[in-house]
GROMACS .gro file of C-alpha atoms in nm:
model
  233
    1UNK     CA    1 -10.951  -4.757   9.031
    2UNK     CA    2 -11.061  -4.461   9.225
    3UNK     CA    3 -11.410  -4.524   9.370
    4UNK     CA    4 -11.658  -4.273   9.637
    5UNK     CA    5 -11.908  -4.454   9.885
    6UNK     CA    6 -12.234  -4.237   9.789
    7UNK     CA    7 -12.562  -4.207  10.003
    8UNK     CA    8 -12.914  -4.189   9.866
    9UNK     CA    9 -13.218  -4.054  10.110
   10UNK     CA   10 -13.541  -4.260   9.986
   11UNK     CA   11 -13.855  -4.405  10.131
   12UNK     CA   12 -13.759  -4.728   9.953
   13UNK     CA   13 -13.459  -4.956   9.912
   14UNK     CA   14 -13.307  -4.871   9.527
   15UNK     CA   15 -13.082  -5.170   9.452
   16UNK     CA   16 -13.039  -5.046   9.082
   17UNK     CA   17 -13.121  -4.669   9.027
   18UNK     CA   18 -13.267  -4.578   8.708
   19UNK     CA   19 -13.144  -4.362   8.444
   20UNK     CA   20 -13.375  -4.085   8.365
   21UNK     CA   21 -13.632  -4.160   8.586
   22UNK     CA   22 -13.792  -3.945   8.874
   23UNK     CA   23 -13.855  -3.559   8.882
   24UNK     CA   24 -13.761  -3.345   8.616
   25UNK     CA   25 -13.763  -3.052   8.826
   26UNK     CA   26 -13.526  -3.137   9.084
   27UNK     CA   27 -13.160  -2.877   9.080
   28UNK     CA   28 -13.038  -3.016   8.794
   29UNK     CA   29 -13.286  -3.187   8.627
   30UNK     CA   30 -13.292  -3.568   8.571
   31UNK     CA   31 -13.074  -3.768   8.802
   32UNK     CA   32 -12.985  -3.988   9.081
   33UNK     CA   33 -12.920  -3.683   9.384
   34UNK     CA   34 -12.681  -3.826   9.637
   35UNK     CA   35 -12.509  -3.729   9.929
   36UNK     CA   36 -12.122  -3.852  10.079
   37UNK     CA   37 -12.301  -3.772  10.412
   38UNK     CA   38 -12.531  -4.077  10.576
   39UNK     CA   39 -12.675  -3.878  10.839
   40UNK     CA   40 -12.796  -3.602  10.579
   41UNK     CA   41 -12.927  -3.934  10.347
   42UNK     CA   42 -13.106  -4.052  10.639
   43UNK     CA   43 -13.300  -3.729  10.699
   44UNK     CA   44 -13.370  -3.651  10.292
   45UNK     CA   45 -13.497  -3.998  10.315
   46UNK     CA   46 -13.777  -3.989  10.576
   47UNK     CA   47 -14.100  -3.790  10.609
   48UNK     CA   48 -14.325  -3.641  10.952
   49UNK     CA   49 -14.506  -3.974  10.836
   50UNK     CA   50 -14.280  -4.223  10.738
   51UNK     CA   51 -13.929  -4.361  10.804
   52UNK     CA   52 -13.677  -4.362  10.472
   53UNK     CA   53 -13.385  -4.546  10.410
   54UNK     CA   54 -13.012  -4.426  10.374
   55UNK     CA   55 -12.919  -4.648  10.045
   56UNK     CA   56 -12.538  -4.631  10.053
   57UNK     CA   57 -12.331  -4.708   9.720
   58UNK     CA   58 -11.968  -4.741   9.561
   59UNK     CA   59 -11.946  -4.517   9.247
   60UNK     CA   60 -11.628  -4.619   8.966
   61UNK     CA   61 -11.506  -4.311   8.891
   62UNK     CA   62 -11.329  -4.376   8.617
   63UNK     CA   63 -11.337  -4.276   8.258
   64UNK     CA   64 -11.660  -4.013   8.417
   65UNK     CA   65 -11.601  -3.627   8.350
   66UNK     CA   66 -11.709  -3.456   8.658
   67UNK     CA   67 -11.874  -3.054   8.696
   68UNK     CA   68 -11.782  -2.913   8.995
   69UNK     CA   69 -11.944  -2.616   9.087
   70UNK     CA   70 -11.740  -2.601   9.384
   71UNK     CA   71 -11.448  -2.492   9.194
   72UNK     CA   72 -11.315  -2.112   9.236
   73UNK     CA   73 -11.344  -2.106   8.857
   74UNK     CA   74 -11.734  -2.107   8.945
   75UNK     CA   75 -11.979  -1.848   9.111
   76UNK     CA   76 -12.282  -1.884   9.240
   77UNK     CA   77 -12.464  -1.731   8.985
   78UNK     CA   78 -12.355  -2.023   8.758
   79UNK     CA   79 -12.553  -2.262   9.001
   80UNK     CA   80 -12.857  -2.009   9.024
   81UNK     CA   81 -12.864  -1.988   8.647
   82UNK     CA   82 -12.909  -2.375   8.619
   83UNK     CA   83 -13.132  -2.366   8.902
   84UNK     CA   84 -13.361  -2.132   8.684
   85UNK     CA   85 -13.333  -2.387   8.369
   86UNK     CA   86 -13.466  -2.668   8.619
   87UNK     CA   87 -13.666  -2.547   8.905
   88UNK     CA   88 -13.997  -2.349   8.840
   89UNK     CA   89 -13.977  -2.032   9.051
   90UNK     CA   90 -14.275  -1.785   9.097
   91UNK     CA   91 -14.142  -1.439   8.932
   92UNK     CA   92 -14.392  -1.206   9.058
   93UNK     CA   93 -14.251  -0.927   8.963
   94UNK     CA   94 -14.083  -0.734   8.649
   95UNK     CA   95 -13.688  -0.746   8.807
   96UNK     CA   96 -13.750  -1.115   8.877
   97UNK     CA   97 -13.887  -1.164   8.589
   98UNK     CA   98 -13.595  -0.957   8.355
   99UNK     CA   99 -13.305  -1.123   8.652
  100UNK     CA  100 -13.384  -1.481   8.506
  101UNK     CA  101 -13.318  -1.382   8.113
  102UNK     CA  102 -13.013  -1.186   8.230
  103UNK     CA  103 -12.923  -1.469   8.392
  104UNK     CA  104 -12.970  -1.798   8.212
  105UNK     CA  105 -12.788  -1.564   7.910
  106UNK     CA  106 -12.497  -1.430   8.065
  107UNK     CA  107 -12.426  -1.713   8.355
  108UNK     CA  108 -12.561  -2.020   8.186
  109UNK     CA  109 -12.258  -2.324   8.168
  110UNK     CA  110 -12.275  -2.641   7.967
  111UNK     CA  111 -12.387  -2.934   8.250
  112UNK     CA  112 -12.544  -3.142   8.057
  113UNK     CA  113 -12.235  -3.291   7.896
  114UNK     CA  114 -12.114  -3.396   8.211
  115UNK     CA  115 -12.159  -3.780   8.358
  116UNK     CA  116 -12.145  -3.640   8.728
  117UNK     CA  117 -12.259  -3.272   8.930
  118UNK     CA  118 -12.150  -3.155   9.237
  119UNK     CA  119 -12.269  -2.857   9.363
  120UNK     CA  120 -12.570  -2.723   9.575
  121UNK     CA  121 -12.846  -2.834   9.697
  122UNK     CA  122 -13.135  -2.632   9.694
  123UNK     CA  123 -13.381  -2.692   9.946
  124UNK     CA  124 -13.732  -2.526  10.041
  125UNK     CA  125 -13.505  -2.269  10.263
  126UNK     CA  126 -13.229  -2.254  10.024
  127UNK     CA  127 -13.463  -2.212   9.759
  128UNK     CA  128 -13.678  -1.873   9.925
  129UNK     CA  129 -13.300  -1.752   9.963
  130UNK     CA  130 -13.257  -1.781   9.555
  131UNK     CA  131 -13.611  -1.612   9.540
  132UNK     CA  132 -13.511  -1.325   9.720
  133UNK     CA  133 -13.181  -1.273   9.540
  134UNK     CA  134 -13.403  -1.293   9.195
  135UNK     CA  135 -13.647  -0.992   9.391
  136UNK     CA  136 -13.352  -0.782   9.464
  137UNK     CA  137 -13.465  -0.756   9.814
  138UNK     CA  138 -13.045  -0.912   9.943
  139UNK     CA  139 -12.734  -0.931   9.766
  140UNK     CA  140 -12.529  -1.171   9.611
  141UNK     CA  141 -12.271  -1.145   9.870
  142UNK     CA  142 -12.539  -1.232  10.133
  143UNK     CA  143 -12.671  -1.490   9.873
  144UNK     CA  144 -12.302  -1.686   9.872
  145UNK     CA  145 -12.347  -1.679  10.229
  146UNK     CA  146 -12.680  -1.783  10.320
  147UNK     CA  147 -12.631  -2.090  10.047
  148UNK     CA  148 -12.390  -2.247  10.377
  149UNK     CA  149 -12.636  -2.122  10.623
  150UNK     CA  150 -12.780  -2.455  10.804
  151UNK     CA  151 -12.463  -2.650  10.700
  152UNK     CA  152 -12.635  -2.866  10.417
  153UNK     CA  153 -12.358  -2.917  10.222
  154UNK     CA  154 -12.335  -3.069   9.899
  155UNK     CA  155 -12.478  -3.348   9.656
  156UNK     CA  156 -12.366  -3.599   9.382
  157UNK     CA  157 -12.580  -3.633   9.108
  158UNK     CA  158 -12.515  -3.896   8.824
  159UNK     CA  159 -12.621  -3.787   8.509
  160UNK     CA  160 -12.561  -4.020   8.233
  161UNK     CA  161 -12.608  -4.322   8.122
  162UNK     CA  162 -12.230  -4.404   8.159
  163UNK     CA  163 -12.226  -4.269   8.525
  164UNK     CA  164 -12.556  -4.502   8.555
  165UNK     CA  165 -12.327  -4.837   8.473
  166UNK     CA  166 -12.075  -4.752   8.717
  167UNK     CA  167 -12.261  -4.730   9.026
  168UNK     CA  168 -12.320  -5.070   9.261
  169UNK     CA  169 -12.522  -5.108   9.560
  170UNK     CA  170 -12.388  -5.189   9.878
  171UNK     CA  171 -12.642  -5.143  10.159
  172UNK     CA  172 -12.946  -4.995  10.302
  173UNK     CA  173 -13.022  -4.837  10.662
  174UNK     CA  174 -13.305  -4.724  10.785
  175UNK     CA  175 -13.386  -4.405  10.892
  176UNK     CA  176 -13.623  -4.346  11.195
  177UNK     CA  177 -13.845  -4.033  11.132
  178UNK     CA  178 -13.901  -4.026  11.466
  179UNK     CA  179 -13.525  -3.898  11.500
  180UNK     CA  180 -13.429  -3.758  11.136
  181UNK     CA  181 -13.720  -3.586  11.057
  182UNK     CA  182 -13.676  -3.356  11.363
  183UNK     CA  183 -13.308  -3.327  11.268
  184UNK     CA  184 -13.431  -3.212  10.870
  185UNK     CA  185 -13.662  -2.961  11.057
  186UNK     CA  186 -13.440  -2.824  11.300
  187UNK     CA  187 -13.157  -2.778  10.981
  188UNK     CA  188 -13.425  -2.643  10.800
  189UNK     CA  189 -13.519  -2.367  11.034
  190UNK     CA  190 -13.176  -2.334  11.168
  191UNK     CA  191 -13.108  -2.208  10.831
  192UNK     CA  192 -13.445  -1.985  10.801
  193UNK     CA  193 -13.360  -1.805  11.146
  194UNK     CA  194 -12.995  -1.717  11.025
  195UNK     CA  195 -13.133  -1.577  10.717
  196UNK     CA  196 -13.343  -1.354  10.825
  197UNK     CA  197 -13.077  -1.243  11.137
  198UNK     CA  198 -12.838  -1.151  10.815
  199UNK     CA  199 -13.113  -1.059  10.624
  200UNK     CA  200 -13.237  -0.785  10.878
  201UNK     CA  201 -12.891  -0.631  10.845
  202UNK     CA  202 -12.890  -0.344  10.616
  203UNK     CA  203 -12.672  -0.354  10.295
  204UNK     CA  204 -12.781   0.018  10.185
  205UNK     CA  205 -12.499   0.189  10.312
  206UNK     CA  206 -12.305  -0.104  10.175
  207UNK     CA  207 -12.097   0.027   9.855
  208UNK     CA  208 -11.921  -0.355   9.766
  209UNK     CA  209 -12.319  -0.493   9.800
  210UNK     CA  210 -12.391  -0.617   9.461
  211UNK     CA  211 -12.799  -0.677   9.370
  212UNK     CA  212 -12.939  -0.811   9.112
  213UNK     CA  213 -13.053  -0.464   8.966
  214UNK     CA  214 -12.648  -0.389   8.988
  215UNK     CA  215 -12.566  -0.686   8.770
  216UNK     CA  216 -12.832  -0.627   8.500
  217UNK     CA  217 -12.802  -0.258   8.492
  218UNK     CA  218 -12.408  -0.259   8.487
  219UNK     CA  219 -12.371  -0.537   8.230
  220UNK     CA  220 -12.158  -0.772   8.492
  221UNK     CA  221 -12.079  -1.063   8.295
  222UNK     CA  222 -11.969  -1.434   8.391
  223UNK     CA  223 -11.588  -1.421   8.557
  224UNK     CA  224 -11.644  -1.065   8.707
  225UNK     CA  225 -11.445  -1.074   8.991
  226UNK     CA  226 -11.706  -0.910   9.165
  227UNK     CA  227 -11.908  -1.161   9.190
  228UNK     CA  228 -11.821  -1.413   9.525
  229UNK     CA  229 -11.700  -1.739   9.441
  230UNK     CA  230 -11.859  -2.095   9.601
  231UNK     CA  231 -11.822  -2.147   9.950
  232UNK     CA  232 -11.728  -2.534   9.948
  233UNK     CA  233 -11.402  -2.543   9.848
   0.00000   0.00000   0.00000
């Protein structure tokens, strides 16, 4: 029976997580968001204010049908279009706007059939850095590469009921805000300073640079070779 120890950042102790409970809005919708990384749990699970908890788990994997978006048969653009059918971005303007239907139509997968994600996690840095992508102000290539930027890695997110049953708690650990929530900032901005070194780099003169404007216009389509794979794997 294989099994994977899991991490959850909270401000509480979650013995038995809940199926379809919490924020609708998170990456991929309803879900328990975990991480294999306890240092990374400890600082998702504390505040400025408050200390969290690292809640660590065993998860059965068997019998579960995993998505992983880290797979070279995936692109980013997969993970941005679910990120548009979850998250609520601000389209302020008409290519935003027209990027999103392009988008969710020609890069949309089926994850909801799936009992377990892993992909991205898109943070308030890693988040501006989808906005700006959507604005056609950097390319995709510098997208794929700023998604790494600040090393945040990946998370596990059960999905179904089924995934739900085969998850046990083990322990809990707390997480001193006092050190993790400097570590989340410093990540955070870490991240934010690297984007905006790449960012200041010019991609006109670029011919390979792809923007969204590129995609739309030229009809690129899901599997395009064009279009960079996930960094992760």
């Amino acid at each position: 029976m294989k099994q994977i120890k899991l991490y959850h950042g909270s401000e509480n102790i979650i013995k038995i997580p809940q199926y379809h409970f919490g924020n609708p809005k998170n990456d991929y919708g309803y879900g328990f968001y975990c991480t294999e990384n306890p240092e990374l749990a400890k600082e998702w699970g504390c505040s400025e204010e408050k200390d969290g908890f690292a809640n660590e788990y065993l998860l059965n994997l068997e019998g579960l049908s995993l998505l992983n978006l880290s797979q070279s048969k995936y692109n980013i653009l997969n993970w941005l279009a679910i990120l548009l059918e979850n998250r609520t971005f601000e389209l302020a303007s008409d290519i935003s706007i027209a990027a999103k239907g392009y988008l969710l139509n020609n890069f949309s997968i089926s994850y909801k059939k799936y009992d377990i994600i892993r992909g991205y996690r898109a943070d308030d840095s890693y988040f501006s850095f989808a906005n700006a992508f959507l604005n056609n102000t950097i390319s995709v290539q510098k997208l794929n590469e700023a998604m790494y930027l600040g090393k945040l890695g990946e998370q596990v997110v059960l999905k179904s009921k089924k995934a739900f049953s085969q998850i046990s708690f083990v322990s809990s650990s707390t997480a001193d805000r006092n050190i993790y929530y400097p570590k989340k900032m410093l990540r955070d901005s870490t991240a934010r300073q690297s984007f905006f070194k790449m960012r200041s780099e010019s991609e006109l003169t670029n011919p390979n640079a792809i923007f969204i404007i590129d995609i739309i216009r030229g009809g690129i389509k899901n599997g395009d070779p064009r279009i960079p794979k996930v960094l992760f794997e």
